[in-house]
PDB file of C-alpha atoms in Angstrom:
ATOM      1  CA  MET A 928     -10.565  49.192 -13.851  1.00  0.00           C
ATOM      2  CA  ASN A 929     -13.450  46.677 -13.809  1.00  0.00           C
ATOM      3  CA  ARG A 930     -11.361  44.407 -15.992  1.00  0.00           C
ATOM      4  CA  ILE A 931      -8.366  44.706 -13.726  1.00  0.00           C
ATOM      5  CA  ALA A 932     -10.309  43.604 -11.043  1.00  0.00           C
ATOM      6  CA  THR A 933     -11.641  40.702 -12.677  1.00  0.00           C
ATOM      7  CA  LYS A 934      -8.375  39.663 -13.895  1.00  0.00           C
ATOM      8  CA  VAL A 935      -6.803  39.881 -10.362  1.00  0.00           C
ATOM      9  CA  ARG A 936      -9.658  38.016  -8.801  1.00  0.00           C
ATOM     10  CA  ARG A 937      -9.357  35.310 -11.597  1.00  0.00           C
ATOM     11  CA  SER A 938      -5.584  34.922 -10.900  1.00  0.00           C
ATOM     12  CA  TRP A 939      -6.186  34.647  -7.229  1.00  0.00           C
ATOM     13  CA  ILE A 940      -8.694  31.945  -7.770  1.00  0.00           C
ATOM     14  CA  VAL A 941      -6.451  29.872 -10.316  1.00  0.00           C
ATOM     15  CA  VAL A 942      -3.588  30.403  -7.547  1.00  0.00           C
ATOM     16  CA  SER A 943      -5.764  29.039  -4.704  1.00  0.00           C
ATOM     17  CA  LEU A 944      -7.065  26.155  -6.843  1.00  0.00           C
ATOM     18  CA  LEU A 945      -3.271  25.203  -7.604  1.00  0.00           C
ATOM     19  CA  VAL A 946      -2.287  25.552  -4.084  1.00  0.00           C
ATOM     20  CA  VAL A 947      -5.264  23.062  -2.992  1.00  0.00           C
ATOM     21  CA  THR A 948      -4.388  20.886  -5.840  1.00  0.00           C
ATOM     22  CA  LEU A 949      -0.702  20.757  -4.647  1.00  0.00           C
ATOM     23  CA  MET A 950      -1.707  20.208  -0.978  1.00  0.00           C
ATOM     24  CA  LEU A 951      -3.963  17.443  -2.054  1.00  0.00           C
ATOM     25  CA  GLY A 952      -1.534  15.776  -4.099  1.00  0.00           C
ATOM     26  CA  ALA A 953       0.954  15.779  -1.309  1.00  0.00           C
ATOM     27  CA  VAL A 954      -1.485  14.957   1.624  1.00  0.00           C
ATOM     28  CA  VAL A 955      -3.977  12.424   0.163  1.00  0.00           C
ATOM     29  CA  PRO A 956      -1.069   9.956  -1.216  1.00  0.00           C
ATOM     30  CA  ALA A 957       0.561  10.246   2.265  1.00  0.00           C
ATOM     31  CA  LEU A 958      -2.677   9.364   4.142  1.00  0.00           C
ATOM     32  CA  LEU A 959      -3.200   6.454   1.819  1.00  0.00           C
ATOM     33  CA  GLN A 960       0.042   5.118   2.383  1.00  0.00           C
ATOM     34  CA  ALA A 961       0.045   5.719   6.313  1.00  0.00           C
ATOM     35  CA  GLU A 962      -3.149   3.459   6.664  1.00  0.00           C
ATOM     36  CA  PRO A 963      -1.047   0.165   6.486  1.00  0.00           C
ATOM     37  CA  GLU A 964       1.813   1.693   8.656  1.00  0.00           C
ATOM     38  CA  ARG A 965      -0.857   2.867  11.298  1.00  0.00           C
ATOM     39  CA  ASP A 966      -2.296  -0.469  11.428  1.00  0.00           C
ATOM     40  CA  ARG A 967       1.061  -1.954  12.192  1.00  0.00           C
ATOM     41  CA  ARG A 968       1.875   0.732  14.871  1.00  0.00           C
ATOM     42  CA  MET A 969      -1.088   0.820  16.771  1.00  0.00           C
ATOM     43  CA  GLY A 970      -1.505  -2.898  16.893  1.00  0.00           C
ATOM     44  CA  SER A 971      -4.442  -2.956  14.662  1.00  0.00           C
ATOM     45  CA  HIS A 972      -6.623  -6.211  14.621  1.00  0.00           C
ATOM     46  CA  THR A 973      -6.489  -6.165  10.701  1.00  0.00           C
ATOM     47  CA  GLN A 974      -4.399  -9.211  10.245  1.00  0.00           C
ATOM     48  CA  HIS A 975      -6.049 -11.046  13.196  1.00  0.00           C
ATOM     49  CA  ASP A 976      -9.478 -10.109  11.897  1.00  0.00           C
ATOM     50  CA  ARG A 977      -8.507 -11.299   8.232  1.00  0.00           C
ATOM     51  CA  ALA A 978      -7.248 -14.774   9.622  1.00  0.00           C
ATOM     52  CA  MET A 979     -10.313 -15.212  11.665  1.00  0.00           C
ATOM     53  CA  HIS A 980     -12.636 -14.187   8.547  1.00  0.00           C
ATOM     54  CA  ASP A 981     -10.365 -16.643   6.358  1.00  0.00           C
ATOM     55  CA  PHE A 982     -10.700 -19.303   8.648  1.00  0.00           C
ATOM     56  CA  VAL A 983     -14.487 -19.194   8.706  1.00  0.00           C
ATOM     57  CA  GLY A 984     -14.687 -18.688   4.963  1.00  0.00           C
ATOM     58  CA  HIS A 985     -12.371 -21.664   4.514  1.00  0.00           C
ATOM     59  CA  SER A 986     -14.087 -23.790   6.713  1.00  0.00           C
ATOM     60  CA  PHE A 987     -17.380 -23.291   4.769  1.00  0.00           C
ATOM     61  CA  MET A 988     -15.315 -23.999   1.422  1.00  0.00           C
ATOM     62  CA  ARG A 989     -13.729 -27.175   2.835  1.00  0.00           C
ATOM     63  CA  LEU A 990     -17.114 -28.467   4.112  1.00  0.00           C
ATOM     64  CA  LEU A 991     -18.644 -27.761   0.791  1.00  0.00           C
ATOM     65  CA  ARG A 992     -15.662 -29.020  -1.354  1.00  0.00           C
ATOM     66  CA  HIS A 993     -15.527 -32.315   0.691  1.00  0.00           C
ATOM     67  CA  ALA A 994     -19.227 -32.980   0.939  1.00  0.00           C
ATOM     68  CA  LYS A 995     -19.006 -36.615  -0.556  1.00  0.00           C
ATOM     69  CA  ASP A 996     -15.972 -37.301   1.589  1.00  0.00           C
ATOM     70  CA  LEU A 997     -18.063 -36.245   4.660  1.00  0.00           C
ATOM     71  CA  GLY A 998     -21.136 -37.975   3.321  1.00  0.00           C
ATOM     72  CA  LEU A 999     -23.359 -34.743   3.234  1.00  0.00           C
ATOM     73  CA  SER A1000     -26.817 -34.866   1.954  1.00  0.00           C
ATOM     74  CA  GLU A1001     -28.204 -32.487  -0.559  1.00  0.00           C
ATOM     75  CA  GLU A1002     -30.186 -30.898   2.214  1.00  0.00           C
ATOM     76  CA  GLN A1003     -27.208 -30.455   4.287  1.00  0.00           C
ATOM     77  CA  VAL A1004     -25.157 -28.842   1.266  1.00  0.00           C
ATOM     78  CA  THR A1005     -28.140 -26.470   0.711  1.00  0.00           C
ATOM     79  CA  LYS A1006     -28.080 -25.293   4.279  1.00  0.00           C
ATOM     80  CA  LEU A1007     -24.336 -24.903   4.350  1.00  0.00           C
ATOM     81  CA  LYS A1008     -24.182 -23.107   1.115  1.00  0.00           C
ATOM     82  CA  SER A1009     -27.147 -20.469   2.570  1.00  0.00           C
ATOM     83  CA  GLN A1010     -25.114 -20.277   5.782  1.00  0.00           C
ATOM     84  CA  ALA A1011     -21.976 -19.439   4.032  1.00  0.00           C
ATOM     85  CA  ALA A1012     -23.819 -16.689   1.871  1.00  0.00           C
ATOM     86  CA  GLU A1013     -25.293 -15.292   5.052  1.00  0.00           C
ATOM     87  CA  HIS A1014     -21.878 -15.373   6.940  1.00  0.00           C
ATOM     88  CA  GLN A1015     -20.313 -13.629   3.878  1.00  0.00           C
ATOM     89  CA  LYS A1016     -23.001 -10.767   3.896  1.00  0.00           C
ATOM     90  CA  ALA A1017     -22.654 -10.263   7.703  1.00  0.00           C
ATOM     91  CA  ARG A1018     -19.163 -10.354   7.636  1.00  0.00           C
ATOM     92  CA  ILE A1019     -18.988  -7.625   4.844  1.00  0.00           C
ATOM     93  CA  ARG A1020     -21.484  -5.508   6.904  1.00  0.00           C
ATOM     94  CA  GLY A1021     -19.507  -6.025  10.096  1.00  0.00           C
ATOM     95  CA  GLU A1022     -16.184  -5.011   8.427  1.00  0.00           C
ATOM     96  CA  ALA A1023     -17.665  -1.850   7.062  1.00  0.00           C
ATOM     97  CA  ASP A1024     -19.010  -1.009  10.549  1.00  0.00           C
ATOM     98  CA  LEU A1025     -15.505  -1.553  11.922  1.00  0.00           C
ATOM     99  CA  LYS A1026     -13.864   0.607   9.366  1.00  0.00           C
ATOM    100  CA  LEU A1027     -16.423   3.316   9.761  1.00  0.00           C
ATOM    101  CA  ALA A1028     -15.773   3.331  13.581  1.00  0.00           C
ATOM    102  CA  GLU A1029     -12.125   3.527  13.029  1.00  0.00           C
ATOM    103  CA  VAL A1030     -12.444   6.581  10.710  1.00  0.00           C
ATOM    104  CA  ASP A1031     -14.362   8.012  13.566  1.00  0.00           C
ATOM    105  CA  VAL A1032     -11.671   7.264  16.151  1.00  0.00           C
ATOM    106  CA  GLN A1033      -8.883   8.472  13.817  1.00  0.00           C
ATOM    107  CA  ALA A1034     -10.695  11.822  13.068  1.00  0.00           C
ATOM    108  CA  LEU A1035     -11.352  12.590  16.818  1.00  0.00           C
ATOM    109  CA  VAL A1036      -7.813  11.392  17.853  1.00  0.00           C
ATOM    110  CA  HIS A1037      -6.336  13.823  15.351  1.00  0.00           C
ATOM    111  CA  ASP A1038      -8.766  16.548  16.451  1.00  0.00           C
ATOM    112  CA  ASP A1039      -7.126  18.637  19.287  1.00  0.00           C
ATOM    113  CA  LYS A1040     -10.441  19.977  20.320  1.00  0.00           C
ATOM    114  CA  ALA A1041     -12.147  16.579  20.674  1.00  0.00           C
ATOM    115  CA  ASP A1042     -13.400  15.578  24.074  1.00  0.00           C
ATOM    116  CA  MET A1043     -11.606  12.640  25.674  1.00  0.00           C
ATOM    117  CA  THR A1044     -14.982  11.193  26.304  1.00  0.00           C
ATOM    118  CA  ALA A1045     -15.930  11.205  22.717  1.00  0.00           C
ATOM    119  CA  ILE A1046     -12.799   9.650  21.722  1.00  0.00           C
ATOM    120  CA  GLU A1047     -13.262   7.010  24.602  1.00  0.00           C
ATOM    121  CA  ASN A1048     -16.824   6.290  23.201  1.00  0.00           C
ATOM    122  CA  ALA A1049     -15.649   5.927  19.635  1.00  0.00           C
ATOM    123  CA  ILE A1050     -12.845   3.545  20.664  1.00  0.00           C
ATOM    124  CA  LYS A1051     -15.552   1.607  22.614  1.00  0.00           C
ATOM    125  CA  LYS A1052     -17.598   1.730  19.480  1.00  0.00           C
ATOM    126  CA  SER A1053     -14.832   0.227  17.405  1.00  0.00           C
ATOM    127  CA  GLU A1054     -14.161  -2.353  19.824  1.00  0.00           C
ATOM    128  CA  ALA A1055     -17.796  -3.317  19.819  1.00  0.00           C
ATOM    129  CA  SER A1056     -17.918  -3.719  15.961  1.00  0.00           C
ATOM    130  CA  HIS A1057     -14.724  -5.813  16.188  1.00  0.00           C
ATOM    131  CA  SER A1058     -16.180  -8.133  18.852  1.00  0.00           C
ATOM    132  CA  ALA A1059     -19.367  -8.393  16.766  1.00  0.00           C
ATOM    133  CA  LEU A1060     -17.566  -9.392  13.730  1.00  0.00           C
ATOM    134  CA  ARG A1061     -15.478 -11.987  15.818  1.00  0.00           C
ATOM    135  CA  LEU A1062     -18.667 -13.369  17.401  1.00  0.00           C
ATOM    136  CA  GLU A1063     -20.581 -13.719  14.316  1.00  0.00           C
ATOM    137  CA  GLY A1064     -17.694 -15.992  12.601  1.00  0.00           C
ATOM    138  CA  VAL A1065     -18.092 -17.928  15.792  1.00  0.00           C
ATOM    139  CA  LYS A1066     -21.941 -18.277  15.335  1.00  0.00           C
ATOM    140  CA  ALA A1067     -21.508 -19.180  11.799  1.00  0.00           C
ATOM    141  CA  LEU A1068     -19.044 -22.080  12.621  1.00  0.00           C
ATOM    142  CA  ARG A1069     -21.550 -23.171  15.246  1.00  0.00           C
ATOM    143  CA  ALA A1070     -24.566 -23.215  12.929  1.00  0.00           C
ATOM    144  CA  ALA A1071     -22.307 -25.141  10.203  1.00  0.00           C
ATOM    145  CA  ALA A1072     -21.433 -27.752  12.785  1.00  0.00           C
ATOM    146  CA  ALA A1073     -25.266 -28.259  14.009  1.00  0.00           C
ATOM    147  CA  VAL A1074     -25.970 -28.993  10.388  1.00  0.00           C
ATOM    148  CA  LEU A1075     -23.741 -32.149  10.497  1.00  0.00           C
ATOM    149  CA  SER A1076     -24.200 -35.353  12.405  1.00  0.00           C
ATOM    150  CA  PRO A1077     -21.967 -36.259  15.210  1.00  0.00           C
ATOM    151  CA  GLU A1078     -19.805 -38.428  12.700  1.00  0.00           C
ATOM    152  CA  GLN A1079     -19.519 -35.828  10.233  1.00  0.00           C
ATOM    153  CA  ARG A1080     -18.562 -33.288  12.811  1.00  0.00           C
ATOM    154  CA  GLU A1081     -15.907 -35.837  14.097  1.00  0.00           C
ATOM    155  CA  LYS A1082     -14.786 -36.255  10.721  1.00  0.00           C
ATOM    156  CA  TRP A1083     -14.512 -32.473  10.094  1.00  0.00           C
ATOM    157  CA  ARG A1084     -12.749 -31.810  13.221  1.00  0.00           C
ATOM    158  CA  THR A1085     -10.145 -34.646  12.534  1.00  0.00           C
ATOM    159  CA  SER A1086      -9.524 -33.243   9.277  1.00  0.00           C
ATOM    160  CA  MET A1087      -8.933 -29.817  10.474  1.00  0.00           C
ATOM    161  CA  ALA A1088      -6.744 -30.941  13.308  1.00  0.00           C
ATOM    162  CA  GLY A1089      -4.746 -32.732  10.679  1.00  0.00           C
ATOM    163  CA  ARG A1090      -4.435 -29.649   8.289  1.00  0.00           C
ATOM    164  CA  HIS A1091      -3.101 -27.724  11.524  1.00  0.00           C
ATOM    165  CA  GLY A1092      -0.528 -30.160  12.557  1.00  0.00           C
ATOM    166  CA  GLY A1093      -2.669 -32.166  14.842  1.00  0.00           C
ATOM    167  CA  GLY A1094      -3.095 -35.301  13.001  1.00  0.00           C
ATOM    168  CA  LYS A1095       0.509 -36.440  12.869  1.00  0.00           C
ATOM    169  CA  GLY A1096       0.504 -36.889   9.222  1.00  0.00           C
ATOM    170  CA  GLU A1097      -3.086 -38.177   8.722  1.00  0.00           C
ATOM    171  CA  THR A1098      -4.406 -37.207   5.317  1.00  0.00           C
ATOM    172  CA  GLU A1099      -7.891 -35.020   5.108  1.00  0.00           C
ATOM    173  CA  TYR A1100     -10.771 -37.355   5.973  1.00  0.00           C
ATOM    174  CA  GLN A1101      -8.678 -40.413   6.279  1.00  0.00           C
ATOM    175  CA  SER A1102     -10.108 -42.766   8.740  1.00  0.00           C
ATOM    176  CA  LYS A1103      -8.222 -44.430  11.466  1.00  0.00           C
ATOM    177  CA  PRO A1104      -8.207 -48.187  12.166  1.00  0.00           C
ATOM    178  CA  GLU A1105     -10.705 -49.482  14.612  1.00  0.00           C
ATOM    179  CA  GLY A1106      -9.094 -49.467  18.268  1.00  0.00           C
ATOM    180  CA  THR A1107      -6.722 -46.732  17.286  1.00  0.00           C
ATOM    181  CA  PRO A1108      -6.716 -44.099  20.105  1.00  0.00           C
ATOM    182  CA  LYS A1109      -7.701 -40.734  18.964  1.00  0.00           C
ATOM    183  CA  PRO A1110      -5.186 -37.778  19.739  1.00  0.00           C
ATOM    184  CA  LYS A1111      -5.985 -35.593  22.699  1.00  0.00           C
TER     185      LYS A1111
END
């Protein structure tokens, strides 16, 4: 009798493990697949965040790539490299905080027993993480601009405007002839 009970117990364990494995096989890919769809449906800041971070990172890259054109000194280049590295670290931390906060929001939203106050607090925490991430990018750009001389800042701004359609065909870092009015 003992052998039969052991075999039945083992069979139930195997069947249970099989059922759990099948459920995970169906649920996990669906959850992973649903993540981008959820971002689009819920109006997530994902694309906006990436655009802002890309803008800040690209701004640092352009500054460093065109250091000679802007007339940057070795000291300025060193400071900008350090600021770019610090920004990248802060951005990675901020994105992690935002993702963790979003996991909490999603868990609470899908929990029927979750208190609305807890959901509201989780959403506020997520939004605070998002705001902190955006502010960090603005601070990084301001810090980079502070390293530049007024003339270098003007050249940088002109080049950025040229890259985004404000330069009316000017090439990057191209000087205008003296007396030419600047675009408004």
